[in-house]
PDB file of C-alpha atoms and ligand atoms in Angstrom:
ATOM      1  CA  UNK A   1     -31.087  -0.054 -26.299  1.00  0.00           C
ATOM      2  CA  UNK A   2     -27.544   0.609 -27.138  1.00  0.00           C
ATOM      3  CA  UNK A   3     -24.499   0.216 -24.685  1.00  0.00           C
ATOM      4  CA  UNK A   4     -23.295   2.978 -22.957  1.00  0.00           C
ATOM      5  CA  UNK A   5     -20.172   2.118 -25.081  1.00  0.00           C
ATOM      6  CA  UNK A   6     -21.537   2.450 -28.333  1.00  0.00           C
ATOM      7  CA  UNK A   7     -23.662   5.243 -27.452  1.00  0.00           C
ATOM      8  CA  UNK A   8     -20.187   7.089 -26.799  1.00  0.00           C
ATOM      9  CA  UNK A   9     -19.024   6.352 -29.900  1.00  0.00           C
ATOM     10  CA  UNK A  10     -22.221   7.386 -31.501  1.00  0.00           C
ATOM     11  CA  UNK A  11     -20.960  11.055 -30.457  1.00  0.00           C
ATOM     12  CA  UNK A  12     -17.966  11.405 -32.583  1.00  0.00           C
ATOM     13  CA  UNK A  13     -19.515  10.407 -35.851  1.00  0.00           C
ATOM     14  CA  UNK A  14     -19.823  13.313 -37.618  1.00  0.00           C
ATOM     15  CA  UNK A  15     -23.374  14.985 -38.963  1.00  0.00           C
ATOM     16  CA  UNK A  16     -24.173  13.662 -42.345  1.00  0.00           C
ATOM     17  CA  UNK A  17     -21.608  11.477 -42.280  1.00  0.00           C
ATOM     18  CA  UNK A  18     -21.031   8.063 -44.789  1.00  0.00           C
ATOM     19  CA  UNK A  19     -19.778   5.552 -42.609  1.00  0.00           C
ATOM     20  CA  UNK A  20     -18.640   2.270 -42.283  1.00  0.00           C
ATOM     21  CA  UNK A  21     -18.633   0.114 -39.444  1.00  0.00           C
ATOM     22  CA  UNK A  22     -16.393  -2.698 -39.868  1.00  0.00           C
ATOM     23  CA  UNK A  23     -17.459  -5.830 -37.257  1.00  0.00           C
ATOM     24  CA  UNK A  24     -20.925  -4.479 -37.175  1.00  0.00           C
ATOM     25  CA  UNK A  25     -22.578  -7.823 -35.621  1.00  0.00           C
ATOM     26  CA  UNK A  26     -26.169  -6.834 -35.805  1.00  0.00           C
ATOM     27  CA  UNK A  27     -25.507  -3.256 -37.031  1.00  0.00           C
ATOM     28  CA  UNK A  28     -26.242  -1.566 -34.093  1.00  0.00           C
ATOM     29  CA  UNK A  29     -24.201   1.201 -34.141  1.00  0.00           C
ATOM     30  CA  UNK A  30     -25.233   2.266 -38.176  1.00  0.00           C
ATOM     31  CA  UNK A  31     -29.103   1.810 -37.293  1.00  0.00           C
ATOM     32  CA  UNK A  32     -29.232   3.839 -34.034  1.00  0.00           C
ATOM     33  CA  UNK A  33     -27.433   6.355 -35.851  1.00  0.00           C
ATOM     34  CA  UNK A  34     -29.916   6.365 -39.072  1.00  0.00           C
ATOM     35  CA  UNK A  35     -32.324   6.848 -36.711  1.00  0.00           C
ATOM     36  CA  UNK A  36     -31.116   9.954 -35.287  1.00  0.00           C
ATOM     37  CA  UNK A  37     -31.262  10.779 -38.677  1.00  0.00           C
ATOM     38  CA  UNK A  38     -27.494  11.418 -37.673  1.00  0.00           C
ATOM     39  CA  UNK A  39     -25.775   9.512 -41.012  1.00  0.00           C
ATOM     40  CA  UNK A  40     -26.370   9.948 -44.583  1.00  0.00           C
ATOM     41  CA  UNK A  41     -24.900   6.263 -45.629  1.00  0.00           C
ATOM     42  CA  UNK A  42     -23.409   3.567 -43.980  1.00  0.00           C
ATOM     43  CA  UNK A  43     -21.889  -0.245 -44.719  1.00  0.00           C
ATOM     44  CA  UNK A  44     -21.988  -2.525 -41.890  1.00  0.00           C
ATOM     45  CA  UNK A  45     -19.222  -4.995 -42.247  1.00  0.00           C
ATOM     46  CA  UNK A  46     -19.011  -8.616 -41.243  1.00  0.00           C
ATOM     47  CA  UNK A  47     -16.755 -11.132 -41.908  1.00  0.00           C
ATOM     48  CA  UNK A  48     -18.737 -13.700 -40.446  1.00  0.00           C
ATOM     49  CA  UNK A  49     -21.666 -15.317 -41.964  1.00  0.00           C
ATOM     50  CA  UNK A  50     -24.097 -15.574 -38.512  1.00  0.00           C
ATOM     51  CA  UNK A  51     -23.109 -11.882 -37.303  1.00  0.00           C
ATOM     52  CA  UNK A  52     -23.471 -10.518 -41.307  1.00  0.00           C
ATOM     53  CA  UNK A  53     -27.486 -12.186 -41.293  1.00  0.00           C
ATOM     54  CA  UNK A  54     -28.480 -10.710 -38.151  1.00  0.00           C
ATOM     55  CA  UNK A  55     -26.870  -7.568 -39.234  1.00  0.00           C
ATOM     56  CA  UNK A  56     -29.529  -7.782 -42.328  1.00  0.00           C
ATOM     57  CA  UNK A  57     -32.076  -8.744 -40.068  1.00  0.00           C
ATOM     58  CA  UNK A  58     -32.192  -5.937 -37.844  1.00  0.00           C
ATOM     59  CA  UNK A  59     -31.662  -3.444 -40.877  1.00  0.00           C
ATOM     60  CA  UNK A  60     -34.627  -4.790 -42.181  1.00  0.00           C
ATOM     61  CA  UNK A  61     -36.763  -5.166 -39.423  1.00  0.00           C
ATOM     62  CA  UNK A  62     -35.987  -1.217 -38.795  1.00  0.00           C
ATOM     63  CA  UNK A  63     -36.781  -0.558 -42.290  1.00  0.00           C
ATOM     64  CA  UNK A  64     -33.386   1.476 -42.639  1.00  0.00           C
ATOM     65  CA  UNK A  65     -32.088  -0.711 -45.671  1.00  0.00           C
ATOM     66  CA  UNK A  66     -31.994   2.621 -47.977  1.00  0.00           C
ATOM     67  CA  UNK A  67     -29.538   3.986 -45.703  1.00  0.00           C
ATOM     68  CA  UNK A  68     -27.355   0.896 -44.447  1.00  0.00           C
ATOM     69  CA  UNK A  69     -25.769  -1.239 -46.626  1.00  0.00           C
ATOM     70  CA  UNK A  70     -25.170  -4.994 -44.922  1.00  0.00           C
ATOM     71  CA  UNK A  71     -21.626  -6.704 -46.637  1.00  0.00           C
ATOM     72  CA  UNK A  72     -19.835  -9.408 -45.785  1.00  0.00           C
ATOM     73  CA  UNK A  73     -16.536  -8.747 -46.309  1.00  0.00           C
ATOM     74  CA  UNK A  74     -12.849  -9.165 -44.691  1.00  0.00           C
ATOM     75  CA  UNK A  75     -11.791  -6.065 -42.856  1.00  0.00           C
ATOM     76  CA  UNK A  76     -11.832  -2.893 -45.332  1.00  0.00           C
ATOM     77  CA  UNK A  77     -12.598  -4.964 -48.184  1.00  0.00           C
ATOM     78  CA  UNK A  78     -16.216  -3.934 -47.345  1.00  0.00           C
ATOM     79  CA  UNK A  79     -15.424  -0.758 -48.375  1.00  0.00           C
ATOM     80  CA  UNK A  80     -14.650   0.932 -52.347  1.00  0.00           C
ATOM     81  CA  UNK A  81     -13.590   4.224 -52.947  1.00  0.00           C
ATOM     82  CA  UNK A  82     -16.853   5.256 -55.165  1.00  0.00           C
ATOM     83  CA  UNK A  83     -18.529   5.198 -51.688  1.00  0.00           C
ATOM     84  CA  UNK A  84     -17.275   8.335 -50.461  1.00  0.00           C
ATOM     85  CA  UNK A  85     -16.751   7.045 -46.888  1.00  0.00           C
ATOM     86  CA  UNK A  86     -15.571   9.856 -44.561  1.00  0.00           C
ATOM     87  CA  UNK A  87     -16.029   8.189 -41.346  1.00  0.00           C
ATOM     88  CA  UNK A  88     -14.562   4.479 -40.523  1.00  0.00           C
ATOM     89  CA  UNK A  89     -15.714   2.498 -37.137  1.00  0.00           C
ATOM     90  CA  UNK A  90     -13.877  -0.258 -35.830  1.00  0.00           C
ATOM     91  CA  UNK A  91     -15.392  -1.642 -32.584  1.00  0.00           C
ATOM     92  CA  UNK A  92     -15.482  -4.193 -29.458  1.00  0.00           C
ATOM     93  CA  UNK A  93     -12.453  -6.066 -31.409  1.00  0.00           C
ATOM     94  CA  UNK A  94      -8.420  -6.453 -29.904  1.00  0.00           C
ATOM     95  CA  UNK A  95      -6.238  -3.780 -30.777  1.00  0.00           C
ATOM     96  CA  UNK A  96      -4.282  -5.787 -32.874  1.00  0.00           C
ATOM     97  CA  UNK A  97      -6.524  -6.909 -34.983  1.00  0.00           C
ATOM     98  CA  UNK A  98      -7.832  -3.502 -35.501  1.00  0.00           C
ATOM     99  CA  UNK A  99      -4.630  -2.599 -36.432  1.00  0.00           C
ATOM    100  CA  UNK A 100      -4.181  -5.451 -38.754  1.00  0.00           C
ATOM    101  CA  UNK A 101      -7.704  -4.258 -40.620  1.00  0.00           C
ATOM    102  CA  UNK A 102      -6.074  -0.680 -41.133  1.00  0.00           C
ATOM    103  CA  UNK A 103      -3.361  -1.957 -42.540  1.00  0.00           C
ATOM    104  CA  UNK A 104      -4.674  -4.394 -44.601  1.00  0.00           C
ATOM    105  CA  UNK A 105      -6.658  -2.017 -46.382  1.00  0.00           C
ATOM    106  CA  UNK A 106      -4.944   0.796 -46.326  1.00  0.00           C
ATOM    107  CA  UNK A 107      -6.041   1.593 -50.403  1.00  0.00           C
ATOM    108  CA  UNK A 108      -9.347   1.659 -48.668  1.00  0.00           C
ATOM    109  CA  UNK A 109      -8.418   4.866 -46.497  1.00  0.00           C
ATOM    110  CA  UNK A 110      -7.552   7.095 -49.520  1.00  0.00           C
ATOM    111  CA  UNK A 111     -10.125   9.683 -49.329  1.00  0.00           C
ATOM    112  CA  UNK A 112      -8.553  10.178 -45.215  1.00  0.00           C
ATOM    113  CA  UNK A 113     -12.014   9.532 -43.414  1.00  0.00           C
ATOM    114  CA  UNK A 114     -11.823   9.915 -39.692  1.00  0.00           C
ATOM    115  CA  UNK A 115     -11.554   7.092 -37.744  1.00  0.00           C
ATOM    116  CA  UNK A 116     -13.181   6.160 -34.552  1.00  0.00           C
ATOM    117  CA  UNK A 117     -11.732   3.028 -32.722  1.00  0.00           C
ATOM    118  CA  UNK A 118     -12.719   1.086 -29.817  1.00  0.00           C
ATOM    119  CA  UNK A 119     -10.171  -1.723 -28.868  1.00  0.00           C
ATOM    120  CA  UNK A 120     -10.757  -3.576 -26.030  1.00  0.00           C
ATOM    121  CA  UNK A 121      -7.362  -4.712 -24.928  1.00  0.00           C
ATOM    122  CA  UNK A 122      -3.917  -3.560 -26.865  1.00  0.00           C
ATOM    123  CA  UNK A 123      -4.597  -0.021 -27.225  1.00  0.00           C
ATOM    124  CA  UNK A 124      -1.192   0.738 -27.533  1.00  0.00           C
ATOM    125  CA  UNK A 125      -0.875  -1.442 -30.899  1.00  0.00           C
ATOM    126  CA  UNK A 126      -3.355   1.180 -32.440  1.00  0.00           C
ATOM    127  CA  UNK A 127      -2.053   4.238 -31.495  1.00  0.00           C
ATOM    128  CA  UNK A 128       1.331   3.201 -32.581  1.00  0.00           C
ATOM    129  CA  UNK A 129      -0.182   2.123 -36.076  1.00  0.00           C
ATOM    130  CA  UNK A 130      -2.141   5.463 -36.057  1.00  0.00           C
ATOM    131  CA  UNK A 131       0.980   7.504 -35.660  1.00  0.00           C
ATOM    132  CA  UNK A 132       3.328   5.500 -38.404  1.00  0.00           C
ATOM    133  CA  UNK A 133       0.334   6.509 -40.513  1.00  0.00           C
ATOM    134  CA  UNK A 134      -0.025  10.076 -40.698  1.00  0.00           C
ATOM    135  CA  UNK A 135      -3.468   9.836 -38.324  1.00  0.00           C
ATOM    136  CA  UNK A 136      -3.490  12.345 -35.381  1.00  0.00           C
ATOM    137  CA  UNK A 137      -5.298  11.779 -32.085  1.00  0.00           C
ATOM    138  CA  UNK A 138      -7.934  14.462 -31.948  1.00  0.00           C
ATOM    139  CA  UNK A 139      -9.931  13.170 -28.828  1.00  0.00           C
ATOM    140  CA  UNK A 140      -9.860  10.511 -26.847  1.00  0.00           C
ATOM    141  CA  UNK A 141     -12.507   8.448 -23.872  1.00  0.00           C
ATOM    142  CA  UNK A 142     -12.524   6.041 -21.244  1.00  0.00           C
ATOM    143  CA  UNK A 143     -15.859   4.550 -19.743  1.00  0.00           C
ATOM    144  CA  UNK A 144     -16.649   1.825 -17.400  1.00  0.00           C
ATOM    145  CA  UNK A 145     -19.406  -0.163 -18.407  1.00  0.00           C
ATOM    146  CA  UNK A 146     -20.622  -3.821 -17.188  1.00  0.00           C
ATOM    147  CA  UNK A 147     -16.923  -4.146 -15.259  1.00  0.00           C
ATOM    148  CA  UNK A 148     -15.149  -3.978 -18.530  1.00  0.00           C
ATOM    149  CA  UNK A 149     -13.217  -0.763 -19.020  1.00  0.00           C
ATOM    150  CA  UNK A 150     -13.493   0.595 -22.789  1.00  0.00           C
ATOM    151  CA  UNK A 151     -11.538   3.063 -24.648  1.00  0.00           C
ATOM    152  CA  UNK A 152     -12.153   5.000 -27.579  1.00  0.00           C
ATOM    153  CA  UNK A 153     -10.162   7.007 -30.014  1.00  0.00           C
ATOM    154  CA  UNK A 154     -10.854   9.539 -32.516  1.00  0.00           C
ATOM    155  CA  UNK A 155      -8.276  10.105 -35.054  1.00  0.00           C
ATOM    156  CA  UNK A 156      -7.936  12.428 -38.444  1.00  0.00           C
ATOM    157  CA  UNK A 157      -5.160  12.591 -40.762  1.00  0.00           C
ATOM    158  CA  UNK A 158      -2.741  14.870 -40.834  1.00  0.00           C
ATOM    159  CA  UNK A 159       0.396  15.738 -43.070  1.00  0.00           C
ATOM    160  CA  UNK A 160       2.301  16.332 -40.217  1.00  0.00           C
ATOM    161  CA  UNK A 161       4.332  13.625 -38.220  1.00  0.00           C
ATOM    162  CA  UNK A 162       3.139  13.777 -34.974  1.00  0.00           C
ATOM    163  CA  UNK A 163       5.197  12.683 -32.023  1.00  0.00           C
ATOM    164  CA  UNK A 164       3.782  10.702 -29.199  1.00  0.00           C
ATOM    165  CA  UNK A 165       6.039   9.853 -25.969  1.00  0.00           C
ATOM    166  CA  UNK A 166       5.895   6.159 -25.150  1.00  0.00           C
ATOM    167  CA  UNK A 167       3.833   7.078 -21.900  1.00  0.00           C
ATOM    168  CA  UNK A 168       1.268   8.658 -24.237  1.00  0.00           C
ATOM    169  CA  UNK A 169       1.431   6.071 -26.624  1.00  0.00           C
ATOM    170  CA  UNK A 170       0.230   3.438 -23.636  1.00  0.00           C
ATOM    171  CA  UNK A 171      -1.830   5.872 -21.998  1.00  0.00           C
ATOM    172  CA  UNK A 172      -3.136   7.975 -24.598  1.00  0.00           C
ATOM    173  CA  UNK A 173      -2.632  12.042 -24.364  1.00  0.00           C
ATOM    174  CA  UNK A 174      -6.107  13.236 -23.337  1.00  0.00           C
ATOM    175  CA  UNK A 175      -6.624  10.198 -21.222  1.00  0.00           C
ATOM    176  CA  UNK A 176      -3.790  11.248 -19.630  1.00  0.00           C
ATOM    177  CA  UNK A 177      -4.295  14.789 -19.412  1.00  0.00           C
ATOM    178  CA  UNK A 178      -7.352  13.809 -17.511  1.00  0.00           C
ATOM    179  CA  UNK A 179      -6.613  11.279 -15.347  1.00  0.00           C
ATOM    180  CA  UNK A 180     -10.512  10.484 -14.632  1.00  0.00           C
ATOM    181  CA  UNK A 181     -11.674   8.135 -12.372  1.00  0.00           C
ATOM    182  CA  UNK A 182     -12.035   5.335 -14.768  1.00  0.00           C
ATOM    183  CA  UNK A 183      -8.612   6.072 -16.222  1.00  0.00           C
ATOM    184  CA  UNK A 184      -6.916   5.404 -12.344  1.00  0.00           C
ATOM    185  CA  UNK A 185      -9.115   2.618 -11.844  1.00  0.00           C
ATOM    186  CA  UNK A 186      -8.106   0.501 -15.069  1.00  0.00           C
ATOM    187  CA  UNK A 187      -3.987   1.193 -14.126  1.00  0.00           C
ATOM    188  CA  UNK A 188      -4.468   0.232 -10.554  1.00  0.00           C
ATOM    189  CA  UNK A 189      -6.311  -2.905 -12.098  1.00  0.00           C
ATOM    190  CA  UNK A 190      -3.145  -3.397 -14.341  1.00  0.00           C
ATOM    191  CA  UNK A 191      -0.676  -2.701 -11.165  1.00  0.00           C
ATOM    192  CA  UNK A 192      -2.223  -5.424 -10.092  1.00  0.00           C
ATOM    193  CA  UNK A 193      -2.096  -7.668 -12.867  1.00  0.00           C
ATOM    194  CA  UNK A 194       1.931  -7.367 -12.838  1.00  0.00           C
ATOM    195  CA  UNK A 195       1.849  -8.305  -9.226  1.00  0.00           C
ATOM    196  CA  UNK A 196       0.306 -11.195 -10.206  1.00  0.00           C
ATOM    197  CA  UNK A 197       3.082 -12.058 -12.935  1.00  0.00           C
ATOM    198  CA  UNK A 198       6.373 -10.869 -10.643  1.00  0.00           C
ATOM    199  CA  UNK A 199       4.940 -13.585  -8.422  1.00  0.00           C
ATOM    200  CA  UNK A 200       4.158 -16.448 -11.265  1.00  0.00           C
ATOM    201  CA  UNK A 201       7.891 -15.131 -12.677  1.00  0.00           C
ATOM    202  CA  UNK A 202       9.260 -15.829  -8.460  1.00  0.00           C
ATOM    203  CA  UNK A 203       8.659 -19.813  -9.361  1.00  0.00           C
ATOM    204  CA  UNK A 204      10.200 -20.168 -12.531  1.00  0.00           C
ATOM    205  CA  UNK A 205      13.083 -22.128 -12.438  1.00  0.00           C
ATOM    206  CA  UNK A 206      15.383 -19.907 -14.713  1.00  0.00           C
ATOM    207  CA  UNK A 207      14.972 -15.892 -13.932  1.00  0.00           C
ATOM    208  CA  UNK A 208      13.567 -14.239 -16.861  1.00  0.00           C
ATOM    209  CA  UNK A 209      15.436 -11.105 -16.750  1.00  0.00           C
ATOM    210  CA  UNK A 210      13.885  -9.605 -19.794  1.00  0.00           C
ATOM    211  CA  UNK A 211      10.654  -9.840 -18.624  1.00  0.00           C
ATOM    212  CA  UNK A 212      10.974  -8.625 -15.216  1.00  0.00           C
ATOM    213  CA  UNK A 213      12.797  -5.753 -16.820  1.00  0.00           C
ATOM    214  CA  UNK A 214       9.831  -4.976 -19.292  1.00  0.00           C
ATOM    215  CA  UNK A 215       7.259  -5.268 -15.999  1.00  0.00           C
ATOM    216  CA  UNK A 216       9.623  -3.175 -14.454  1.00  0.00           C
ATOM    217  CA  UNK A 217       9.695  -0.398 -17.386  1.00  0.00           C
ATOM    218  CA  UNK A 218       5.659  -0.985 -17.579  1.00  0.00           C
ATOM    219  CA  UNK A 219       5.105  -0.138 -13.590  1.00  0.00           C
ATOM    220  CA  UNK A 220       7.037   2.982 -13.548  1.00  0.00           C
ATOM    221  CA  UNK A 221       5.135   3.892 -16.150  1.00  0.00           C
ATOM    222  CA  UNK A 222       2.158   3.083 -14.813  1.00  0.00           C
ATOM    223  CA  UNK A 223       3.119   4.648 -11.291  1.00  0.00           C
ATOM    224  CA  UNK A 224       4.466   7.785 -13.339  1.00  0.00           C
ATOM    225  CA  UNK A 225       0.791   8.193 -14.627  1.00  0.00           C
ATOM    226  CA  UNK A 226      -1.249   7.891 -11.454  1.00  0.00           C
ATOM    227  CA  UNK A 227       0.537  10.126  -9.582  1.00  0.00           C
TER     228      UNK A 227
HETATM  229  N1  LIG B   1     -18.701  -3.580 -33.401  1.00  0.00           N
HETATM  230  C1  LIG B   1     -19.680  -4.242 -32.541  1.00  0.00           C
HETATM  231  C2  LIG B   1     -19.589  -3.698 -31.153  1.00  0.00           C
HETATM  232  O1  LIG B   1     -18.668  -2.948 -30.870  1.00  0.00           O
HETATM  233  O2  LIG B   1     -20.463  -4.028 -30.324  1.00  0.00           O
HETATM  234  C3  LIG B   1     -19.465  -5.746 -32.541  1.00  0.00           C
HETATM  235  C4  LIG B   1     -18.233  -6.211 -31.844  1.00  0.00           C
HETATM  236  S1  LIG B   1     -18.025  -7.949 -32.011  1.00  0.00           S
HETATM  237  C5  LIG B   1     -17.326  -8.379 -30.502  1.00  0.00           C
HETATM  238  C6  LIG B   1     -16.722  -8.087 -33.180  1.00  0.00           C
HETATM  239  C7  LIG B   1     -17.227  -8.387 -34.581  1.00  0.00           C
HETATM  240  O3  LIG B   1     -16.182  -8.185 -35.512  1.00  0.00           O
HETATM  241  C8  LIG B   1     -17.685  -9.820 -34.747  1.00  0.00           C
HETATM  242  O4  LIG B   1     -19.008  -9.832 -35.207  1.00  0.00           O
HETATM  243  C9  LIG B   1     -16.716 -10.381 -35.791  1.00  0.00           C
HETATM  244  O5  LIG B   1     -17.328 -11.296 -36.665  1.00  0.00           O
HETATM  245  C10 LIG B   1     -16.269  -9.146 -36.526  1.00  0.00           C
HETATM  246  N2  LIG B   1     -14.971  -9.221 -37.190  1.00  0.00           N
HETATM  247  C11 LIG B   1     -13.823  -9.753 -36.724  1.00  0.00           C
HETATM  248  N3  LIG B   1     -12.840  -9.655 -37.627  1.00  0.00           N
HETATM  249  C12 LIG B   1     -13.364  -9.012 -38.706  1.00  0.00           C
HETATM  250  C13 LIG B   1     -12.859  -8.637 -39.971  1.00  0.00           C
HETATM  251  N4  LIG B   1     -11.596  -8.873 -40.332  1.00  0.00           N
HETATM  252  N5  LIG B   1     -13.686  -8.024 -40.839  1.00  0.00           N
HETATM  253  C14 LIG B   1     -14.977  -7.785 -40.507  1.00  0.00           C
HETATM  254  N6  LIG B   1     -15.511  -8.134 -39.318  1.00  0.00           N
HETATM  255  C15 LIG B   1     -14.728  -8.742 -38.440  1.00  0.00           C
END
């Protein structure tokens, strides 16, 4: 069965779509959605020689290898233009290095599919990247699943240069907008988490003044948001 996670993303890949899922591991996401009979085409993308064979495997063993294409492959490099791709999945990875995967291939993003990202930690990294890159926030989610808090983004291009504040840049606009359950519970956790560091910072023997001043910027954020 897939994750509650996945299944979310799942949602915002268009009907008929040609996707490719870069850091497919076993190709979960492409093979519940050929099922569903929801995809026209996908690549699953693996760098990594153990995740790229089970990713074959489980094509195979669902007998969807007419639909899903298995490639190992750094990043976007899985990708040409000739295969029409209009929707691009990047999932359970760091922001960063989903950011560093966009940018590595941006050639690859020519035709302007729609992206749907799911960093775990350093969501901020990808919005920012998303923004300097003509790609618009067009829905956003937050879930709790398994005591890990996951967010997802859904982004299209757009010739316009779109202008997010830094709150909404950390936050993210809809999340923000909504201010769900999940959403308070994963800031309070963070609240926390700089707690933790203002009292580490207490015992060093110098005062880092930059960085209590950047904790200090990040919790009036943070309390700005949750109230
Ligand atoms: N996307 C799946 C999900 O959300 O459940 C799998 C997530 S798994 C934690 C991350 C996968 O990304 C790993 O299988 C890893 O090998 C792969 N990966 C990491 N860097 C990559 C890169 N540059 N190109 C392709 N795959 C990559």
């Amino acid at each position: 069965k897939l994750s509650k996670r996945l299944e979310k993303v799942a949602t915002y890949v268009n009907k008929g779509a040609r996707m490719a899922d870069i850091g497919s591991d076993h190709a979960y996401l492409p093979v519940y959605l050929a099922k569903q009979q929801q995809i026209d085409f996908a690549i699953a993308g693996e760098v990594v020689k153990g995740p790229f064979l089970n990713a074959k495997q489980e094509v195979e063993k669902e007998g969807l290898a007419h639909v899903i294409d298995v490639r190992l492959a750094d990043g976007l490099k899985a990708v040409n233009l000739e295969d029409n791709i209009n929707v691009v999945t990047i999932c359970g990875m760091g922001g960063p290095l989903i950011r560093d995967i966009l940018n590595s291939g941006k050639e690859k993003l020519e035709n302007k599919p729609r992206l749907i990202l799911q960093p775990n930690v350093g969501e901020k990294d990808v919005r920012v990247w998303l923004q300097e890159n003509h790609y618009k926030i067009i829905d956003e989610d937050i879930l709790e699943e398994d005591k890990h808090i996951y967010e997802i983004m859904v982004a299209e291009y757009t010739s316009e240069q779109t202008n997010l504040s830094e709150a909404e840049l950390l936050f993210g606009k809809y999340l923000l907008e909504n201010k769900n359950d999940v959403f308070r519970k994963k800031w309070h956790k963070e609240l926390e988490k700089i707690n933790k560091v203002r009292v580490q910072l207490k015992q060093a023997k110098q005062v880092p003044e930059q960085k209590i001043a950047e904790l200090d910027n990040l919790q009036s954020l943070i309390e700005g948001a949750l109230n």
